[in-house]
mmCIF file of C-alpha atoms and ligand atoms in Angstrom:
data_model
loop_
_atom_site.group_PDB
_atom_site.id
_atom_site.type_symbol
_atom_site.label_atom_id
_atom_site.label_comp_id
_atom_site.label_asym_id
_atom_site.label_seq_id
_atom_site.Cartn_x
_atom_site.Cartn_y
_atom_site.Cartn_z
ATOM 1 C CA UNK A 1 63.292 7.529 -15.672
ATOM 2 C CA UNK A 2 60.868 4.774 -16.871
ATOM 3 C CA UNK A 3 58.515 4.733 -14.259
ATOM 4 C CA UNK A 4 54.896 2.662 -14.258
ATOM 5 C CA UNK A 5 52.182 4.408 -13.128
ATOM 6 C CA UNK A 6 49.491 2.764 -10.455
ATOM 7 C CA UNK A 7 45.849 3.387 -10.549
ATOM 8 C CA UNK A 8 45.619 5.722 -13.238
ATOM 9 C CA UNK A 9 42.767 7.798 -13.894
ATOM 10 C CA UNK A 10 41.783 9.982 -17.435
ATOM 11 C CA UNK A 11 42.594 12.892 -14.603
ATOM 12 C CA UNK A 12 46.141 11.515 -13.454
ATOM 13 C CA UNK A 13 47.771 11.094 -17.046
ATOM 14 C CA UNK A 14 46.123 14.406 -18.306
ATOM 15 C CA UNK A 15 47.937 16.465 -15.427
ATOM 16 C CA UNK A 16 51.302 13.873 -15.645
ATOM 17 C CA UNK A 17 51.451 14.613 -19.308
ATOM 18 C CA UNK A 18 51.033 18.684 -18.960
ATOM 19 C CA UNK A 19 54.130 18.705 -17.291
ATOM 20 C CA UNK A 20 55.977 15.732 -18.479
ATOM 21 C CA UNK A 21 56.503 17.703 -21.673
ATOM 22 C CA UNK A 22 59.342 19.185 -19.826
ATOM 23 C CA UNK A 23 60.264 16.425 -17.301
ATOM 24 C CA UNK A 24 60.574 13.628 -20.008
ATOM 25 C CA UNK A 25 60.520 10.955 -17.882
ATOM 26 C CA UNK A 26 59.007 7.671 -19.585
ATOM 27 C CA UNK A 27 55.203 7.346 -18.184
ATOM 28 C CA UNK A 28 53.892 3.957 -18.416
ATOM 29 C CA UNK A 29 50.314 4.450 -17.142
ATOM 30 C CA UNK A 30 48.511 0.848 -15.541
ATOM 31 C CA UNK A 31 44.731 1.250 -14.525
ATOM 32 C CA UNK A 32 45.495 -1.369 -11.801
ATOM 33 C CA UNK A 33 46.292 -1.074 -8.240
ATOM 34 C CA UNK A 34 49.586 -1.956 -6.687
ATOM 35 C CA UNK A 35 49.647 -4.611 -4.693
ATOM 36 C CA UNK A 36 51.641 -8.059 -4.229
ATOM 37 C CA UNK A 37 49.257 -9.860 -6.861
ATOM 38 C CA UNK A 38 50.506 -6.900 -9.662
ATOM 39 C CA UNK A 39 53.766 -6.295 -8.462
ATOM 40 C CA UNK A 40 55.504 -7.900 -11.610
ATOM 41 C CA UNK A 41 53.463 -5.311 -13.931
ATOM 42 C CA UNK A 42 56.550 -3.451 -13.016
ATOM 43 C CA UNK A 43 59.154 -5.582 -14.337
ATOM 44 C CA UNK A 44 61.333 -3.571 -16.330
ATOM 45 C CA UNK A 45 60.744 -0.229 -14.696
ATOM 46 C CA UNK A 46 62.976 1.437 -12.533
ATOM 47 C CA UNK A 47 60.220 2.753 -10.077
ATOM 48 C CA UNK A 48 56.566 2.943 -9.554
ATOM 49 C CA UNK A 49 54.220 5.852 -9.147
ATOM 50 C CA UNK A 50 51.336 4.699 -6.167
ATOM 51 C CA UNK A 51 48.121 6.449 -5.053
ATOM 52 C CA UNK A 52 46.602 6.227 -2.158
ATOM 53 C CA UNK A 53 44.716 2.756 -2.353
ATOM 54 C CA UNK A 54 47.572 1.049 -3.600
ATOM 55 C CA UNK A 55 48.566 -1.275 -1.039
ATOM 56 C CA UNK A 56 52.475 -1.308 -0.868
ATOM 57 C CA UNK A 57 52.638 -4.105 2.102
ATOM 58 C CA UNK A 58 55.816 -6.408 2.943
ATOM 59 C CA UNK A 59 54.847 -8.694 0.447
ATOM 60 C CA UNK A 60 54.280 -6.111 -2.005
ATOM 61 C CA UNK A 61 57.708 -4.672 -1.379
ATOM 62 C CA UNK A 62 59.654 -7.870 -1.550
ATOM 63 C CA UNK A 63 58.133 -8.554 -5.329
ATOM 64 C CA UNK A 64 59.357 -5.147 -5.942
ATOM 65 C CA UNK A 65 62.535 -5.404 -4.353
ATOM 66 C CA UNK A 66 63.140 -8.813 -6.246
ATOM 67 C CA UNK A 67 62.284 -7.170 -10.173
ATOM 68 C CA UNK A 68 64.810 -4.301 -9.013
ATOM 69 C CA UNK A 69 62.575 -1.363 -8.071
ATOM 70 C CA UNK A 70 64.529 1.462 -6.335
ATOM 71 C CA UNK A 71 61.885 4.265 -6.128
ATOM 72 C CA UNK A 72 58.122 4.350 -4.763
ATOM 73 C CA UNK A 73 56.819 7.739 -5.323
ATOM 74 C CA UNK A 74 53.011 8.732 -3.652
ATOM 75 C CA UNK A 75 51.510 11.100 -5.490
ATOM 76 C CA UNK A 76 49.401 11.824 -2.037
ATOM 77 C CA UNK A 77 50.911 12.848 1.365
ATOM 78 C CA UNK A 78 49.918 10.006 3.543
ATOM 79 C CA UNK A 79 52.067 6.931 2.944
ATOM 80 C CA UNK A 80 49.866 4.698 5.783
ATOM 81 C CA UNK A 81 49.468 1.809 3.112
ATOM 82 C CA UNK A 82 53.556 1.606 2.739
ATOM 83 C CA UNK A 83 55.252 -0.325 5.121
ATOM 84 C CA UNK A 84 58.458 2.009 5.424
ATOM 85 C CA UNK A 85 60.218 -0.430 7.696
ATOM 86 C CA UNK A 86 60.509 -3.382 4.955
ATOM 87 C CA UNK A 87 61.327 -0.465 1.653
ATOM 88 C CA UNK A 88 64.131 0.792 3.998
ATOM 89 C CA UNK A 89 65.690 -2.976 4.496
ATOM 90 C CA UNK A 90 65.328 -3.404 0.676
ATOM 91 C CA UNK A 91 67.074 0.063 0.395
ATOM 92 C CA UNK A 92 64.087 1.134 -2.028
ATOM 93 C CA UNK A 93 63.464 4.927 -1.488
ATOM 94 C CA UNK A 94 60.295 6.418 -0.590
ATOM 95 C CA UNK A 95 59.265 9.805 -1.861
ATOM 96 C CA UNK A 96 55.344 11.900 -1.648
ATOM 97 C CA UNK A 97 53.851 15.673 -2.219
ATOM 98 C CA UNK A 98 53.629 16.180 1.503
ATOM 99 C CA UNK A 99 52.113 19.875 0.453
ATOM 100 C CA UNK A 100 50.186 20.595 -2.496
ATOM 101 C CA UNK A 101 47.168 22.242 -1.359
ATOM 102 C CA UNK A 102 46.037 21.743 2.330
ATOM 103 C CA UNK A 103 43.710 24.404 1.363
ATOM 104 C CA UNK A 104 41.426 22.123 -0.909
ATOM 105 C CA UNK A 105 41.231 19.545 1.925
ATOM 106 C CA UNK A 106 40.353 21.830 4.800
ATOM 107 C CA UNK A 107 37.581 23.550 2.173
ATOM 108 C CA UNK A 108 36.362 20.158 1.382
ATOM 109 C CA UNK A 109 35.979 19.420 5.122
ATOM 110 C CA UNK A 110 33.974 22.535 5.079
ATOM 111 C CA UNK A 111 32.211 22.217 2.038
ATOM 112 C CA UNK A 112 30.766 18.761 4.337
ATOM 113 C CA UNK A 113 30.055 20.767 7.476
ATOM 114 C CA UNK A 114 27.779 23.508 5.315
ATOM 115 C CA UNK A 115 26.043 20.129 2.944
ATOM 116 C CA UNK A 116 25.239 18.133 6.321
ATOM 117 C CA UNK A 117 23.946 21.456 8.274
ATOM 118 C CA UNK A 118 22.125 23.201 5.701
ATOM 119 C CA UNK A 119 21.311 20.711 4.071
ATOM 120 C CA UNK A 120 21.897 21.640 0.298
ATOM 121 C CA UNK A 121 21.874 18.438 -1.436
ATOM 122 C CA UNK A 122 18.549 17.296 -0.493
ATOM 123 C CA UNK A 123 17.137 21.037 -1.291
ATOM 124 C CA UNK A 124 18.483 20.773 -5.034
ATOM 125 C CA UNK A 125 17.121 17.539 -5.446
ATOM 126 C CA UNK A 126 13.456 18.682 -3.921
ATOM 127 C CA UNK A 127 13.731 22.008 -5.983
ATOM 128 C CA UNK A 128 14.385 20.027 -9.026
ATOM 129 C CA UNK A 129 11.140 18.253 -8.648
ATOM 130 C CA UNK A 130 9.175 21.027 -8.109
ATOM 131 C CA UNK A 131 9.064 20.734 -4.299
ATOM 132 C CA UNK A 132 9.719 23.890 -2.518
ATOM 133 C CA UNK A 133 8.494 23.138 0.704
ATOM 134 C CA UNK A 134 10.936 23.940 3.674
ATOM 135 C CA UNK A 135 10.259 20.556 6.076
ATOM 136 C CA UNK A 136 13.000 19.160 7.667
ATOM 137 C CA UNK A 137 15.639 21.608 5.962
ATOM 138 C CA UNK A 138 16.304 23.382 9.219
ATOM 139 C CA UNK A 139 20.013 23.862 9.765
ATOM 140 C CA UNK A 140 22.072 25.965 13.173
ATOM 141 C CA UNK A 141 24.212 28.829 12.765
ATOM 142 C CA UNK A 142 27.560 27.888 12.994
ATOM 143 C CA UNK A 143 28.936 31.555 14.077
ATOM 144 C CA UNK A 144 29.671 31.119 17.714
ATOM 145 C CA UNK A 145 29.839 27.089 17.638
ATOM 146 C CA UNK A 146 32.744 25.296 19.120
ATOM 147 C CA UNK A 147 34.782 23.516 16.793
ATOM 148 C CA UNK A 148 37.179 20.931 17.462
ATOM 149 C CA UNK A 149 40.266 20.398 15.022
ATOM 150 C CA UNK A 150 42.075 17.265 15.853
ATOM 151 C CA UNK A 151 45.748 17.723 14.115
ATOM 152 C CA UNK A 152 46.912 21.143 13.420
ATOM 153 C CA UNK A 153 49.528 20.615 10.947
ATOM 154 C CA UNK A 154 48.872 21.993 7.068
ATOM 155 C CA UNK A 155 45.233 21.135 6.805
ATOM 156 C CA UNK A 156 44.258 21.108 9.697
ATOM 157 C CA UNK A 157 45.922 24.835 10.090
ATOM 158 C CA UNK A 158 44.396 25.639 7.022
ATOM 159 C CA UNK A 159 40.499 24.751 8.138
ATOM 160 C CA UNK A 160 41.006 26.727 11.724
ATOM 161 C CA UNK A 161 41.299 29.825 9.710
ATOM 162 C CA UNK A 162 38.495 29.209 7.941
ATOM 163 C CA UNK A 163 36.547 28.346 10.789
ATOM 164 C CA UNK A 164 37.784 31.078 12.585
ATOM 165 C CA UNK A 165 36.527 33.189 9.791
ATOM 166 C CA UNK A 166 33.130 32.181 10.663
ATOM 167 C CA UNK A 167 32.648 33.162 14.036
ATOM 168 C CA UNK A 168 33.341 29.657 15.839
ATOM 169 C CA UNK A 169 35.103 29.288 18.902
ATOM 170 C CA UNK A 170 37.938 26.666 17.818
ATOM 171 C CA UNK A 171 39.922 24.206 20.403
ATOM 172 C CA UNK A 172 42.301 21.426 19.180
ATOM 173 C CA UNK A 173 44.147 18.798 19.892
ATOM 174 C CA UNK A 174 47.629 18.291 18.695
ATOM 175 C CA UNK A 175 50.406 16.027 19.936
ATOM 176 C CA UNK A 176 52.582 19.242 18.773
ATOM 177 C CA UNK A 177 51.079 22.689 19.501
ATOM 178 C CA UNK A 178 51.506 25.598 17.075
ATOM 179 C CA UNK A 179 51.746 29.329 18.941
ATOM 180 C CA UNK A 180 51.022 30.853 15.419
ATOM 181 C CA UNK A 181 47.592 29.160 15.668
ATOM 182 C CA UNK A 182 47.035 29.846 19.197
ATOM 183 C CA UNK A 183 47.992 33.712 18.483
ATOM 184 C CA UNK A 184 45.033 33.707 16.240
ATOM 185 C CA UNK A 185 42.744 32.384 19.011
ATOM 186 C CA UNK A 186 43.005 28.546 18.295
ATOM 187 C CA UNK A 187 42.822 26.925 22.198
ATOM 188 C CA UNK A 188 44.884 23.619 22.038
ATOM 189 C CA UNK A 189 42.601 21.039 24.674
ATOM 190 C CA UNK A 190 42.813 17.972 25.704
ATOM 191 C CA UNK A 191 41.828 15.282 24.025
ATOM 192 C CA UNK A 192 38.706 14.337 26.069
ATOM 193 C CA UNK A 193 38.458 18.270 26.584
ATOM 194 C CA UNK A 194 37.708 18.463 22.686
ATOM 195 C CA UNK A 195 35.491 15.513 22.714
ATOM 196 C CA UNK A 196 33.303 16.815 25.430
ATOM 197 C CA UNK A 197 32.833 20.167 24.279
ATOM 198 C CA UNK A 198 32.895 20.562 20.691
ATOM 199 C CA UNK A 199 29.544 20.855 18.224
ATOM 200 C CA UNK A 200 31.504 19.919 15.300
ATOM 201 C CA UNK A 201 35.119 17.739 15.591
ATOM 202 C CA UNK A 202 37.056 17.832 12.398
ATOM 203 C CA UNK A 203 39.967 15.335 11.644
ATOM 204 C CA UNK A 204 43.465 16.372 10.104
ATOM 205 C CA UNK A 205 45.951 14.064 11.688
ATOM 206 C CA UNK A 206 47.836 11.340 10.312
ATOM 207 C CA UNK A 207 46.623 7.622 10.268
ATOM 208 C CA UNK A 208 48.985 5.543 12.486
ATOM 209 C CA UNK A 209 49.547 3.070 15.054
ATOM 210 C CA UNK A 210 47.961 5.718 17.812
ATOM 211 C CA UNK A 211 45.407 6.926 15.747
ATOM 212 C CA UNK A 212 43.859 3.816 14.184
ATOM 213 C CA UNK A 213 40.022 3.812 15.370
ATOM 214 C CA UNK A 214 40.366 7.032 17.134
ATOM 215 C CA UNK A 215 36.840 7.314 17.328
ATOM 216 C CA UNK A 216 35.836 4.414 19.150
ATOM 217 C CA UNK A 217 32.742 3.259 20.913
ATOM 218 C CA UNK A 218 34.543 5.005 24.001
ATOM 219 C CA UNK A 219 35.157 8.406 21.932
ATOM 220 C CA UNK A 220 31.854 8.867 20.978
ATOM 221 C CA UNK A 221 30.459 8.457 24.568
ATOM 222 C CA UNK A 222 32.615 11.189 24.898
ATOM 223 C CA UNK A 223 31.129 13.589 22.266
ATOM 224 C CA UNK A 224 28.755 15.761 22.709
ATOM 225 C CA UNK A 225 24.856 14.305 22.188
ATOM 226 C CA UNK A 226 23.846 15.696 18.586
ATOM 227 C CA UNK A 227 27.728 16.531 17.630
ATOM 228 C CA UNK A 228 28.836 16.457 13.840
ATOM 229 C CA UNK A 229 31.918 14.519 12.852
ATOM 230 C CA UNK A 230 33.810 15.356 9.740
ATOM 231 C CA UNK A 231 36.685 13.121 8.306
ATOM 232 C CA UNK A 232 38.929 14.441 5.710
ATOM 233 C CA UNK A 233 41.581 12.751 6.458
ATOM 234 C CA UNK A 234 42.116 8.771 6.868
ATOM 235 C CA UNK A 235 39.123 6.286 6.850
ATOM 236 C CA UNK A 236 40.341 4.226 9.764
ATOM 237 C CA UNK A 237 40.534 6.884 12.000
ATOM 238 C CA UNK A 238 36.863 5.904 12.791
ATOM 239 C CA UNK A 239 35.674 2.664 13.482
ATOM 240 C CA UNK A 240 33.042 2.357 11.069
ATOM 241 C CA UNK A 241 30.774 -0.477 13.175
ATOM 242 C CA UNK A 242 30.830 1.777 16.512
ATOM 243 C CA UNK A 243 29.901 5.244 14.190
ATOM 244 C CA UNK A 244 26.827 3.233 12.528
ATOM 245 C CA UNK A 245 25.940 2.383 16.544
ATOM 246 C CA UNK A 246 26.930 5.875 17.570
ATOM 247 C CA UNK A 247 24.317 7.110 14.474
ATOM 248 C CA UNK A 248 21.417 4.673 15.799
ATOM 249 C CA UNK A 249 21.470 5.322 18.903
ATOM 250 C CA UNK A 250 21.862 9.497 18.015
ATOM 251 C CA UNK A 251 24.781 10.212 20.461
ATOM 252 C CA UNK A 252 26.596 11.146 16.957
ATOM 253 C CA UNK A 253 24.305 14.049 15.130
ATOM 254 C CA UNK A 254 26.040 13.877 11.976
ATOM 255 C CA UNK A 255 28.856 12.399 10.225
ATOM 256 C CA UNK A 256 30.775 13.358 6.835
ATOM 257 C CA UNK A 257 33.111 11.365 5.160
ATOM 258 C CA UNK A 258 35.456 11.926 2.295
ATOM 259 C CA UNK A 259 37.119 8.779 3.824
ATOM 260 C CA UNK A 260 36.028 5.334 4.478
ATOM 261 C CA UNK A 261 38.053 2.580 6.030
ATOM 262 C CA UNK A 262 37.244 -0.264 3.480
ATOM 263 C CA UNK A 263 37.368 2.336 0.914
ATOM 264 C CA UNK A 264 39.807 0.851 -1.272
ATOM 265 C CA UNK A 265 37.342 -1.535 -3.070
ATOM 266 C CA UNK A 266 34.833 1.205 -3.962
ATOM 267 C CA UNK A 267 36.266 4.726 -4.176
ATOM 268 C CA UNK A 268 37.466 6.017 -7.739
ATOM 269 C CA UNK A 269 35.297 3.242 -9.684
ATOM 270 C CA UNK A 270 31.711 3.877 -11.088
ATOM 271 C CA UNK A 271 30.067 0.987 -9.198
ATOM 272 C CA UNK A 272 26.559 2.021 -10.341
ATOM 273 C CA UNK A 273 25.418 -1.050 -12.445
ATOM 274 C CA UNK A 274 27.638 -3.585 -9.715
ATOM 275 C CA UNK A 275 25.967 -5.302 -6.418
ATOM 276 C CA UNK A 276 27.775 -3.270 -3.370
ATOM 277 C CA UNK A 277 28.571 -6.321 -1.118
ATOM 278 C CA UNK A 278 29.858 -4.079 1.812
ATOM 279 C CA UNK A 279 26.957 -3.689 4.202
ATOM 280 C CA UNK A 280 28.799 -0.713 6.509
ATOM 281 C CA UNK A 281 29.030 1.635 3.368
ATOM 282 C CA UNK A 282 25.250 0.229 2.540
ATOM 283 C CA UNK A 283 23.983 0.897 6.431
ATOM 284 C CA UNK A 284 25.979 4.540 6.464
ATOM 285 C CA UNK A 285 24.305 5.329 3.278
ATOM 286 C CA UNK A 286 20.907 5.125 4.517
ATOM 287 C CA UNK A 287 21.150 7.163 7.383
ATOM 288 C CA UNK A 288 19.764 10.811 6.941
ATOM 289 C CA UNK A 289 22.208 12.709 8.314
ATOM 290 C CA UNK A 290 25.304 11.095 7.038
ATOM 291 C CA UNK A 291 27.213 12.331 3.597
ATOM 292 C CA UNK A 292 29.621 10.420 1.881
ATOM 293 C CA UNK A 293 32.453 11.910 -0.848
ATOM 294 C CA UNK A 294 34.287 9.253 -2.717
ATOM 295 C CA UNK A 295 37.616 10.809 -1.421
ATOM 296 C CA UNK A 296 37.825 14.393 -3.658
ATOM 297 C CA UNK A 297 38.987 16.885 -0.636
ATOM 298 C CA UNK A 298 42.391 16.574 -2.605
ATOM 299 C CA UNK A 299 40.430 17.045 -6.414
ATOM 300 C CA UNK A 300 41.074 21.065 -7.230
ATOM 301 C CA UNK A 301 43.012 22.311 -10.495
ATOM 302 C CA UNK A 302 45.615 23.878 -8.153
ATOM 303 C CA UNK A 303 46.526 20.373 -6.292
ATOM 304 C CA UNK A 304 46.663 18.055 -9.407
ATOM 305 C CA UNK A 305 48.813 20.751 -10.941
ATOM 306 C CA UNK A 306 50.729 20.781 -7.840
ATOM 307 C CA UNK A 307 51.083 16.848 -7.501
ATOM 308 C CA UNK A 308 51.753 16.490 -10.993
ATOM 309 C CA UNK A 309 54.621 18.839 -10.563
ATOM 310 C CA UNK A 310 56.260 17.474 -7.199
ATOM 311 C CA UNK A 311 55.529 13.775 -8.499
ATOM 312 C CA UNK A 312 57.850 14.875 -11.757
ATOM 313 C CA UNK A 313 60.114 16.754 -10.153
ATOM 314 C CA UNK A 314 60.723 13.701 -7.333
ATOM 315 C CA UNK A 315 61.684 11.127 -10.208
ATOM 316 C CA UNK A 316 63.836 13.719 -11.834
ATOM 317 C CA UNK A 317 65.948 14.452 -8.025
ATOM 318 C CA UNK A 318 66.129 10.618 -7.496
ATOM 319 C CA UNK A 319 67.749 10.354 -11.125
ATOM 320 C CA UNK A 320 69.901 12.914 -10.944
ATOM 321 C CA UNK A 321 71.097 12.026 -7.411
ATOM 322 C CA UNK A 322 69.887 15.366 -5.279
ATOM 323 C CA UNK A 323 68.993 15.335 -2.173
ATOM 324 C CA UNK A 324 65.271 14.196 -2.021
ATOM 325 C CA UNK A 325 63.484 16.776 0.027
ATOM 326 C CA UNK A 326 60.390 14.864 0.218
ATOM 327 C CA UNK A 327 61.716 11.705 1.341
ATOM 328 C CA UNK A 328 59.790 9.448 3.769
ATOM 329 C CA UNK A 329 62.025 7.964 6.371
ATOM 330 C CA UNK A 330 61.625 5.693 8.686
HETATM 331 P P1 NAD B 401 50.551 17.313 8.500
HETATM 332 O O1 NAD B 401 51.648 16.334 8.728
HETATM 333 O O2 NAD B 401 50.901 18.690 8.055
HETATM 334 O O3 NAD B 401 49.683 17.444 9.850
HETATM 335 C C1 NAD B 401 49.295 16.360 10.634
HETATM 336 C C2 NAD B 401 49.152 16.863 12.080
HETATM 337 O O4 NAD B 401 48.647 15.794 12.866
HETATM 338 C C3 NAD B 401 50.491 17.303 12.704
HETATM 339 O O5 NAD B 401 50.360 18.562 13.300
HETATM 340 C C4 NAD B 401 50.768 16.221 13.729
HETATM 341 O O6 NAD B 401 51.495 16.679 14.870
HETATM 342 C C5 NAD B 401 49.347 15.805 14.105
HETATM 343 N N1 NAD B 401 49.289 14.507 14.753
HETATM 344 C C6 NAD B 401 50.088 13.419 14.594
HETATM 345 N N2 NAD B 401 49.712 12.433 15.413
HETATM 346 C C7 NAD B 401 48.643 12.903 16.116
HETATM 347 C C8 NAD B 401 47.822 12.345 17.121
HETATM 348 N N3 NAD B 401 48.040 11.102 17.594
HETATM 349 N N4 NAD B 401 46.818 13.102 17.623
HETATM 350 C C9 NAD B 401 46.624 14.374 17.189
HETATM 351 N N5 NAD B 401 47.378 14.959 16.230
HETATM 352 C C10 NAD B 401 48.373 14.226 15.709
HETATM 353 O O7 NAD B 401 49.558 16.620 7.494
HETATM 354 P P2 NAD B 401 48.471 17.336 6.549
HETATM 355 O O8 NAD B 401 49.091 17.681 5.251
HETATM 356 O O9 NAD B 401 47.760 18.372 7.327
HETATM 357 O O10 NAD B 401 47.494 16.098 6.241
HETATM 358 C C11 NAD B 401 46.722 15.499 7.268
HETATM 359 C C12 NAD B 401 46.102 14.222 6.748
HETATM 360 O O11 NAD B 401 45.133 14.540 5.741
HETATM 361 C C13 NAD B 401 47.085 13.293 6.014
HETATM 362 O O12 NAD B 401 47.734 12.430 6.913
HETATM 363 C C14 NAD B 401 46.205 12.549 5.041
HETATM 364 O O13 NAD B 401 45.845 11.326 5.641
HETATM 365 C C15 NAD B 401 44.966 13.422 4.897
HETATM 366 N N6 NAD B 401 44.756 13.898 3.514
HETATM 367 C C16 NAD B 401 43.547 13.677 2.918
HETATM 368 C C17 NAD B 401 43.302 14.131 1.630
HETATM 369 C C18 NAD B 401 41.966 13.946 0.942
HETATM 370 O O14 NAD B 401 41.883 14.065 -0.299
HETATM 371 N N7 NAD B 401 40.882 13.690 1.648
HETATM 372 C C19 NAD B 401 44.312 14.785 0.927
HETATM 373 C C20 NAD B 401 45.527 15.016 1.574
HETATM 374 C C21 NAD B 401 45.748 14.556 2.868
#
């Protein structure tokens, strides 16, 4: 298939090509965005291969639909920035790696929890100027914490067992429960239940209509005073104005992101010679006790090789006319 290729990094092509040797699909690779403004980039092509900041809205999709697109394939598992409803009227299919490696995403999420406690980064930093004093470094054990995981499906699965590995006591929430996770010990709550009594809340579950701003002004009166907040998974599950109020006024202990709601204009660029004009990112950044990852839970060998692979093999099902087991449907 000729296919153009969204937001294209040296990464993307390098792990594309590796496995396109055998695939032999026609790779057109565009270091631009998709969105309604460079929907006709894709004239031509019969489909287009998004990430995760592309922004495939009803305008976008009738531009699409208009040059004769037939195929949007993700090359992430949430498809929150495709409106499914106006592809499936314009009969263009939607396909995404719905698995490639929840364990580099629950990892990451931990790999956040262990930076904010213990406070790693700013040690390397000191060390590296010859400061080895031991002020303000002081971290809390997490063996015997309470955890709270808020969606249990893959990655969120994935980062109970790891925190179960550690000695925490874990409670989640889930609109569907899983007994193989509470076999191993994981309590399901309720949702307030897990806000009120968790030291660290973690969140795997999906952005959508019920989850947008989750964690609200009224959520985090909820939380535990001091509590850490980790977010691995969508940036508008948290209302960014009410966590930088939450943060001032220290009813939120700690906050890591991977995700950021206006992240689209910043994440995957070097901005470091540009003027940042958002003043959220700007006020999270100088708070202490808040990290920030330009969206890399996902960024392991084992998941690019693993997107590469179901991106390919994806095209290759919709040419050939299979069934398309990764299909997003309305
Ligand atoms: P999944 O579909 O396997 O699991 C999502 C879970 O959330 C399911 O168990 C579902 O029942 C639950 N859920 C749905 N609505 C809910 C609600 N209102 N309240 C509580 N739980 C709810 O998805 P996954 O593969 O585990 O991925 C989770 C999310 O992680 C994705 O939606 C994506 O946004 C994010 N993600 C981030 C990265 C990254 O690089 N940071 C990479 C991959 C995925």
């Amino acid at each position: 298939m000729k296919i153009a290729v969204f937001s294209t990094k040296t990464y993307d092509r390098k792990y594309l090509d590796k496995f396109n040797i055998e695939s032999k699909h026609e790779l057109i690779y565009f270091e631009a965005p998709l969105n309604a403004d460079t929907a006709n980039l894709a004239i031509g092509f019969e489909g287009v291969c998004i990430f995760v900041n592309d922004k495939i809205d009803k305008k976008t999709i009738d531009k699409l639909s208009k040059i004769g697109i037939k195929l949007i394939d993700l090359r992430c598992a949430g498809f929150n920035n495709v409106d499914i409803e106006a592809a499936s009227k314009e009969n263009i299919k939607i396909l995404r790696v719905p698995a490639y490696s929840p364990h580099a995403v629950a990892e990451h999420a931990v790999a956040l929890i262990l930076t904010l406690n213990r406070k790693t980064h700013k040690a390397y930093n000191r060390v590296r100027e010859s400061n080895f004093s031991l002020e303000n470094l002081t971290g809390f054990n997490l063996y015997e914490k309470t955890v709270g995981v808020i969606g249990t499906g893959k990655i969120g699965a994935a980062f109970c067992h790891i925190m179960l590995g550690f000695g925490c006591k874990v409670i989640a929430y889930d609109v569907k429960e899983s007994e193989k996770l509470s076999a191993k010990g994981v309590e399901y709550k309720t949702l307030d239940e897990l806000l009120e009594n968790s030291d660290i809340i973690s969140l795997h579950c999906p952005l959508n209509l019920n989850t947008k701003h989750l964690f609200n002004t009224k959520a985090f009166s909820k939380i535990k005073k001091g509590a850490m907040l980790i977010n691995t998974s969508r940036g508008a599950l948290i209302k960014t104005s009410d966590a930088i109020e939450a943060l001032k006024n220290e009813q939120l202990g700690y906050l890591g992101i991977d995700v950021y709601e206006q992240e689209e204009n910043l994440f995957f660029k070097d901005l470091s010679e540009s003027v940042i004009k958002d003043d959220l990112i700007e006020r999270l950044m100088s708070f202490h006790n808040v990290l920030i990852t330009p969206h890399q839970g996902f960024f392991t060998n084992e998941a690019l090789n693993q997107i590469a692979l179901t991106t390919l093999k994806n095209f290759t099902d919709f040419e050939n006319g299979l069934p398309l087991e990764n299909e997003v449907k309305l």
